[in-house]
PDB file of C-alpha atoms in Angstrom:
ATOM      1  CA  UNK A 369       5.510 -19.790  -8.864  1.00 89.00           C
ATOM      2  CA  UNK A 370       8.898 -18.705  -7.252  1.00 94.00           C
ATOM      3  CA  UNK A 371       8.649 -17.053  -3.849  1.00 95.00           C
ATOM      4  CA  UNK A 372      12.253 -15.474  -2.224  1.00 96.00           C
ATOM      5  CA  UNK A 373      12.972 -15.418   1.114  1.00 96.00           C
ATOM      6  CA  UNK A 374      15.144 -14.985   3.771  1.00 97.00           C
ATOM      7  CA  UNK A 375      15.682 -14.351   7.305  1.00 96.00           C
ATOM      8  CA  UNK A 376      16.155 -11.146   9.195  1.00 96.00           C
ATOM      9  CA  UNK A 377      17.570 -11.434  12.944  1.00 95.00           C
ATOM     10  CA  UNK A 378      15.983  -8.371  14.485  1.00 93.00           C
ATOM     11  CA  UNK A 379      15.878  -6.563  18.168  1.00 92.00           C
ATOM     12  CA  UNK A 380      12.214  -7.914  18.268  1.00 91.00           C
ATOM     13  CA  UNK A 381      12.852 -11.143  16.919  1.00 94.00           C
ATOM     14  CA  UNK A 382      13.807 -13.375  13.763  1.00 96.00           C
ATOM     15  CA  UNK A 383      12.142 -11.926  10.673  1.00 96.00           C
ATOM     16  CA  UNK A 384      11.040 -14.021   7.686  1.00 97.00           C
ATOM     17  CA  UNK A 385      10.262 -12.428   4.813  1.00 97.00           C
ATOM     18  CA  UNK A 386       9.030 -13.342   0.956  1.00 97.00           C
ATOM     19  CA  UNK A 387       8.828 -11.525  -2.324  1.00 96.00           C
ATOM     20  CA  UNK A 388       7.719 -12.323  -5.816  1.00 94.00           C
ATOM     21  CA  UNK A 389       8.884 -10.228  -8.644  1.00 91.00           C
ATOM     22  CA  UNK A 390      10.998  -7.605  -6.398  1.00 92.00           C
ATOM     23  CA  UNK A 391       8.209  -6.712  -4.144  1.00 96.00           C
ATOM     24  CA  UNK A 392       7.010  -8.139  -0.571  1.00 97.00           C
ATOM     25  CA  UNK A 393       4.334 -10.699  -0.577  1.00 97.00           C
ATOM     26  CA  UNK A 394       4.657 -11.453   2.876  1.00 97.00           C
ATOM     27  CA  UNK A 395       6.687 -10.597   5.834  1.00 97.00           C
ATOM     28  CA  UNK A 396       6.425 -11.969   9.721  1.00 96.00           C
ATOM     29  CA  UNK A 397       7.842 -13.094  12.766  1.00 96.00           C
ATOM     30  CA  UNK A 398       9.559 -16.952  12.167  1.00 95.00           C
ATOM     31  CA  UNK A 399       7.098 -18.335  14.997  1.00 94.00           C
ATOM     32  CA  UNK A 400       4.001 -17.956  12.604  1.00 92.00           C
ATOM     33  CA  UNK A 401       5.827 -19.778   9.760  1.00 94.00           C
ATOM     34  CA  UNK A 402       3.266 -22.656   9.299  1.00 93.00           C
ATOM     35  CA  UNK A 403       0.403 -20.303   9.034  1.00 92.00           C
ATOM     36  CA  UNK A 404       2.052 -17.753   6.632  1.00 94.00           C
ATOM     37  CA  UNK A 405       3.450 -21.210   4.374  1.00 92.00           C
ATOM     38  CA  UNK A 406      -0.644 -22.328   4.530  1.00 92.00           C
ATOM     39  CA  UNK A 407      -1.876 -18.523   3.520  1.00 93.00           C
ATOM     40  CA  UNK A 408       0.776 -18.416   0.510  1.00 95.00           C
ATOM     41  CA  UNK A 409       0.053 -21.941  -0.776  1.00 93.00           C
ATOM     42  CA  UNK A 410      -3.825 -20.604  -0.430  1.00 93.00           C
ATOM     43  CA  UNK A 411      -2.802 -17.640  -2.407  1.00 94.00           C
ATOM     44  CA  UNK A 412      -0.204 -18.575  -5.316  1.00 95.00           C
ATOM     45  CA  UNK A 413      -0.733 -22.414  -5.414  1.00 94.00           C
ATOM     46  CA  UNK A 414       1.885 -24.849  -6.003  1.00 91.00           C
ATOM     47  CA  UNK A 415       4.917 -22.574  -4.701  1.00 90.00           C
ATOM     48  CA  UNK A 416       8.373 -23.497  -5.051  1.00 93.00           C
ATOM     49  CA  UNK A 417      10.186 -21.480  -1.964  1.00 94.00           C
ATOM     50  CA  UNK A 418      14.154 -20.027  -2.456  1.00 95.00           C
ATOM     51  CA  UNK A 419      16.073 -19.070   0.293  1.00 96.00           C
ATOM     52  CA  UNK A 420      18.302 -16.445  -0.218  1.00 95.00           C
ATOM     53  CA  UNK A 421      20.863 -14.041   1.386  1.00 94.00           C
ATOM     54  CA  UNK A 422      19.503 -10.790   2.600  1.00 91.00           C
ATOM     55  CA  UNK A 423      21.051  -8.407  -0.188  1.00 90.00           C
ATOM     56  CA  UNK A 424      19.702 -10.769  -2.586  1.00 90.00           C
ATOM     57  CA  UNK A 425      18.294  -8.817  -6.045  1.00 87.00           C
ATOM     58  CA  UNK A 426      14.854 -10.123  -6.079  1.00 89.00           C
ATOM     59  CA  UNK A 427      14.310  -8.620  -2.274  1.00 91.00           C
ATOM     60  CA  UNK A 428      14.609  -5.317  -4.041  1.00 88.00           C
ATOM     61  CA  UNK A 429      16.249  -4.001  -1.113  1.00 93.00           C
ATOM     62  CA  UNK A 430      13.515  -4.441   1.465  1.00 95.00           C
ATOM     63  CA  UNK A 431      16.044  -5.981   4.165  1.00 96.00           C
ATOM     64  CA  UNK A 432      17.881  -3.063   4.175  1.00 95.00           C
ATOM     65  CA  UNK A 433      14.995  -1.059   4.681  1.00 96.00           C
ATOM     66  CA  UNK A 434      13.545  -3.238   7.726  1.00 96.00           C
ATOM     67  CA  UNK A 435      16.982  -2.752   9.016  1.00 95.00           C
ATOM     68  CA  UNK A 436      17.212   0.821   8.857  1.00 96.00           C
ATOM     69  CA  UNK A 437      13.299   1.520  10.321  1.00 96.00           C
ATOM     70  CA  UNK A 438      14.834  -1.087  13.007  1.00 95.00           C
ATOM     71  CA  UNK A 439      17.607   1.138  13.953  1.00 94.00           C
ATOM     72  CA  UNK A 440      15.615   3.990  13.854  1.00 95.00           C
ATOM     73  CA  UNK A 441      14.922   5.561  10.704  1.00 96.00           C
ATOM     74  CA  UNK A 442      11.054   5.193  11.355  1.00 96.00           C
ATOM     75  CA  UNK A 443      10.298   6.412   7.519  1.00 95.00           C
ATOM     76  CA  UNK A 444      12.473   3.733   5.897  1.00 96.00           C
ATOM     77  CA  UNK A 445       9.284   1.659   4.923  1.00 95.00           C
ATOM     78  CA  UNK A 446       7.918   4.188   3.442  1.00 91.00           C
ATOM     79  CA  UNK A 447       7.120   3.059  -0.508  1.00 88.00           C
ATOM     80  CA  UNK A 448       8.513  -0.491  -0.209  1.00 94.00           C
ATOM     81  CA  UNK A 449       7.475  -2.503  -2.715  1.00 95.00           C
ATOM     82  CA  UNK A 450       4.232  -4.725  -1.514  1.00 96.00           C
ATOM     83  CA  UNK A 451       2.434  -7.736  -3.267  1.00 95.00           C
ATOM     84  CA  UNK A 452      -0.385  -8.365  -0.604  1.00 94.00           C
ATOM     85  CA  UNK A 453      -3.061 -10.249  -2.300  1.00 94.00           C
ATOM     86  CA  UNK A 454      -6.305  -9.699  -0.282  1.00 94.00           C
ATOM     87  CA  UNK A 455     -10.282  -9.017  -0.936  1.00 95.00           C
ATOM     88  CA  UNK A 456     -10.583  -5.534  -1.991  1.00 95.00           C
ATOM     89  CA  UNK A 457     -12.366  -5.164   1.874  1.00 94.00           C
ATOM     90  CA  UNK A 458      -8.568  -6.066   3.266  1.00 95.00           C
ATOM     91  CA  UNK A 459      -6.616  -3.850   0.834  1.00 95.00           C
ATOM     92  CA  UNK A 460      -8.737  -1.278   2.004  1.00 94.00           C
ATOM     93  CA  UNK A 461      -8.255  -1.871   5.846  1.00 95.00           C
ATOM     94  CA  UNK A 462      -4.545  -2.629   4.600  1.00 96.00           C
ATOM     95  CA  UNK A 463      -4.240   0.685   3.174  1.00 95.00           C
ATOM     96  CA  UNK A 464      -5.469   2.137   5.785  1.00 95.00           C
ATOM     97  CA  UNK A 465      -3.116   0.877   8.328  1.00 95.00           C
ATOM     98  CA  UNK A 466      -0.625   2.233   5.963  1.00 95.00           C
ATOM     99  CA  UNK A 467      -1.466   5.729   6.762  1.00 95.00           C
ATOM    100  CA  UNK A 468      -0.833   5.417  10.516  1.00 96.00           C
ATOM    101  CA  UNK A 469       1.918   7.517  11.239  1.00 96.00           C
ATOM    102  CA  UNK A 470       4.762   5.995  12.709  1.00 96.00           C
ATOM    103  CA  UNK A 471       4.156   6.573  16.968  1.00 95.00           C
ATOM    104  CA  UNK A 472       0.670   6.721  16.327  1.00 96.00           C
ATOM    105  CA  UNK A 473      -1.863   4.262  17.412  1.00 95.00           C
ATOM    106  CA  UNK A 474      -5.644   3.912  16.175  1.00 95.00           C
ATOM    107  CA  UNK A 475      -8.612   2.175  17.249  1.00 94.00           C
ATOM    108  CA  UNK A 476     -10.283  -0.505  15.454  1.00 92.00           C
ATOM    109  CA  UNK A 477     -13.617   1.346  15.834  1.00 93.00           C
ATOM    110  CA  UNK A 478     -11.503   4.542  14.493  1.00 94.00           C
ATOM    111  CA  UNK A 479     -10.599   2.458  11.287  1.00 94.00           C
ATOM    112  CA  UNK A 480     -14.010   1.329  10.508  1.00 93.00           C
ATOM    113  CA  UNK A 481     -15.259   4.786  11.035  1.00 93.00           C
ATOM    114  CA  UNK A 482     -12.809   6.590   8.997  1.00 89.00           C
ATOM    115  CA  UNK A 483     -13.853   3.971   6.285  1.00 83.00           C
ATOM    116  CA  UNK A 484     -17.061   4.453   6.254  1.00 84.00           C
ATOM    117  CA  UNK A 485     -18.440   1.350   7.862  1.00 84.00           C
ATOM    118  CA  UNK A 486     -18.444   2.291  11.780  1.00 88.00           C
ATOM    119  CA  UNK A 487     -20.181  -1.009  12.675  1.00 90.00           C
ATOM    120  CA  UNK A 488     -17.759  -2.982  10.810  1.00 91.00           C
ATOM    121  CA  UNK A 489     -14.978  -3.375  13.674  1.00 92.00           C
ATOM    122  CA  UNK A 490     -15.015  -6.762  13.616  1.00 93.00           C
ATOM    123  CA  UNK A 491     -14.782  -6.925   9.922  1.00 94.00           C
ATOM    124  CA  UNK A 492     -11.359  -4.148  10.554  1.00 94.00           C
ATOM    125  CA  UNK A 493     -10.395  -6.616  13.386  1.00 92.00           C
ATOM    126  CA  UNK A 494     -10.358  -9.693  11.165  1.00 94.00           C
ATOM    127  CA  UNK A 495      -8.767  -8.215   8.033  1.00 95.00           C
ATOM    128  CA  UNK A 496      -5.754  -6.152  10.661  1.00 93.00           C
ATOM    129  CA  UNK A 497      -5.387  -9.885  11.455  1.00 92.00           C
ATOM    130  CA  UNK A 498      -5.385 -11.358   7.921  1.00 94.00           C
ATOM    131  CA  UNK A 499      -2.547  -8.469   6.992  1.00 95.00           C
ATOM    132  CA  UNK A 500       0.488 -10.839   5.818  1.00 96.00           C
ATOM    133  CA  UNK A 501       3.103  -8.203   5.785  1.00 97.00           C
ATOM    134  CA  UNK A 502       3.143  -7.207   9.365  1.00 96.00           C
ATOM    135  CA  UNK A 503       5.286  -3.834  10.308  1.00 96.00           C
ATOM    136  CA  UNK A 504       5.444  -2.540   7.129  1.00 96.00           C
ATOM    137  CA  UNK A 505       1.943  -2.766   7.152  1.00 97.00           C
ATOM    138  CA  UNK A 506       1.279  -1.392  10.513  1.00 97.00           C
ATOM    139  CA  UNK A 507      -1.142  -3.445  12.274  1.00 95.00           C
ATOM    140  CA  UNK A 508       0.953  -3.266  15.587  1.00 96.00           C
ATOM    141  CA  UNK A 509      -0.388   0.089  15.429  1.00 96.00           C
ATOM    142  CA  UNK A 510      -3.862  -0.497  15.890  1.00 94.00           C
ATOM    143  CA  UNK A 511      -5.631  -0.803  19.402  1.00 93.00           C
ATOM    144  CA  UNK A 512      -8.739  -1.382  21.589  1.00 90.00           C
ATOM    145  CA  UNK A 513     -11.034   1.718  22.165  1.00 87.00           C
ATOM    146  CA  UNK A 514     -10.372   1.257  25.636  1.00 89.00           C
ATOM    147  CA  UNK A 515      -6.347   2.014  24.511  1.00 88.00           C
ATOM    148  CA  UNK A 516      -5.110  -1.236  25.175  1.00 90.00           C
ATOM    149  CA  UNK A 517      -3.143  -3.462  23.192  1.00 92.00           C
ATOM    150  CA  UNK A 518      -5.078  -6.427  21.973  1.00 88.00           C
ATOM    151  CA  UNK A 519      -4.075  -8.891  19.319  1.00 84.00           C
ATOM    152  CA  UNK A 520      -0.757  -9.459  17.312  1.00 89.00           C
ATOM    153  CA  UNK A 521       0.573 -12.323  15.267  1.00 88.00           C
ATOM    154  CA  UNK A 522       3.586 -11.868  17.010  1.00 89.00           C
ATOM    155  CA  UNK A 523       2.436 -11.375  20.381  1.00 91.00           C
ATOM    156  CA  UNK A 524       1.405  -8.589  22.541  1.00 93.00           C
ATOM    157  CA  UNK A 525       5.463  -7.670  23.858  1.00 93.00           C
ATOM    158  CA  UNK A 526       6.598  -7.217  20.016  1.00 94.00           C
ATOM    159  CA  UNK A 527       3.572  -4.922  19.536  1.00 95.00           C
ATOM    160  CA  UNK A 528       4.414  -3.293  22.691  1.00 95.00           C
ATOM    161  CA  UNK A 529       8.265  -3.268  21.280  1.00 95.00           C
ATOM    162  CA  UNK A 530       7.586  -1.804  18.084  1.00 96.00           C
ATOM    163  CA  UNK A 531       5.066   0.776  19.069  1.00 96.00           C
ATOM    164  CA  UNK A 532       7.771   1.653  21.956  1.00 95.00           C
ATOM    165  CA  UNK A 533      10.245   1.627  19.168  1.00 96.00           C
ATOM    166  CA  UNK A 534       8.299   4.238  17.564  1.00 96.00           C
ATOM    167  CA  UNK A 535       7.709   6.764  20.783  1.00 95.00           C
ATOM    168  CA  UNK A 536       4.044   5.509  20.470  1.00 93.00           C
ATOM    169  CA  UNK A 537       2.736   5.962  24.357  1.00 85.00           C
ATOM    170  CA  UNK A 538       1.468   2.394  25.509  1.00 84.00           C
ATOM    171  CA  UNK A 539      -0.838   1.497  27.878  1.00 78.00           C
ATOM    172  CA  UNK A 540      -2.187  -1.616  29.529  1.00 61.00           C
TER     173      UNK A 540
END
């Protein structure tokens, strides 16, 4: 199995992302590199990993459209291309988090509600943290019931960033 990827500096931090086929199979900040390697291998197996430049073909244009949601143009992730493996329980969450709007934020609680489950926030808690293609799968949009921000792969100030980045008001 081939996996692409390449780097992405970014106002909230170095970006690494991978893809498979033209379509994102995983996408984080570079300080969770060891985990994401570990969750990939777990995933595809014996991987063989090639770094390439950011306009690279089999990207399919997804650095471009980090950059432009980046600089502004909050929609620009809109139907990129994703490959994110899962239980059917996470692709649902997943999915989910995917209908956030951009400057909106949502409670675990509201998730698991919404999905039928309300006693499963733990279960919403633990897949939002599974989710291997962070922004374009918008778990920095998802928050404690009591509005505060709680738990990001990337750390609390880039969730803060990005939901700031996206007019979302923040609290505690």
């Amino acid at each position: 199995m081939i996996l692409h990827r390449t780097t992405l500096e970014t106002p909230a931090g170095t970006l690494e992302l991978y893809a498979r086929g033209g379509r994102v199979c995983a996408l984080g900040f570079v300080e969770g590199r060891a985990r994401r390697v570990r969750t990939l291998a777990r995933r595809f197996g014996d991987v063989e990993v090639r770094d390439v430049a950011p306009a690279a073909a089999p990207l399919a244009g997804a650095p471009a459209r980090i950059r432009a949601y980046l600089s502004g143009d909050l929609a620009a992730l809109s139907g990129l291309a994703l490959d994110e493996g899962g239980t059917p329980f996470q692709r649902k969450v997943w999915r989910a988090l995917r209908r956030i709007p951009a400057g909106r934020t949502v409670s675990y609680r509201q998730i698991a509600t919404r999905g039928g489950a309300p006693s499963a926030v733990r279960a919403v808690g633990t897949a939002n943290g599974a989710n291997p293609i962070a922004i374009a799968t918008p778990c920095h949009r998802v928050i404690g019931s009591d509005g505060k921000l709680h738990g990001y792969a990337g750390g609390l100030a880039r969730k803060r960033w990005l939901l700031e980045h996206e007019g979302a008001a923040v609290s505690g």
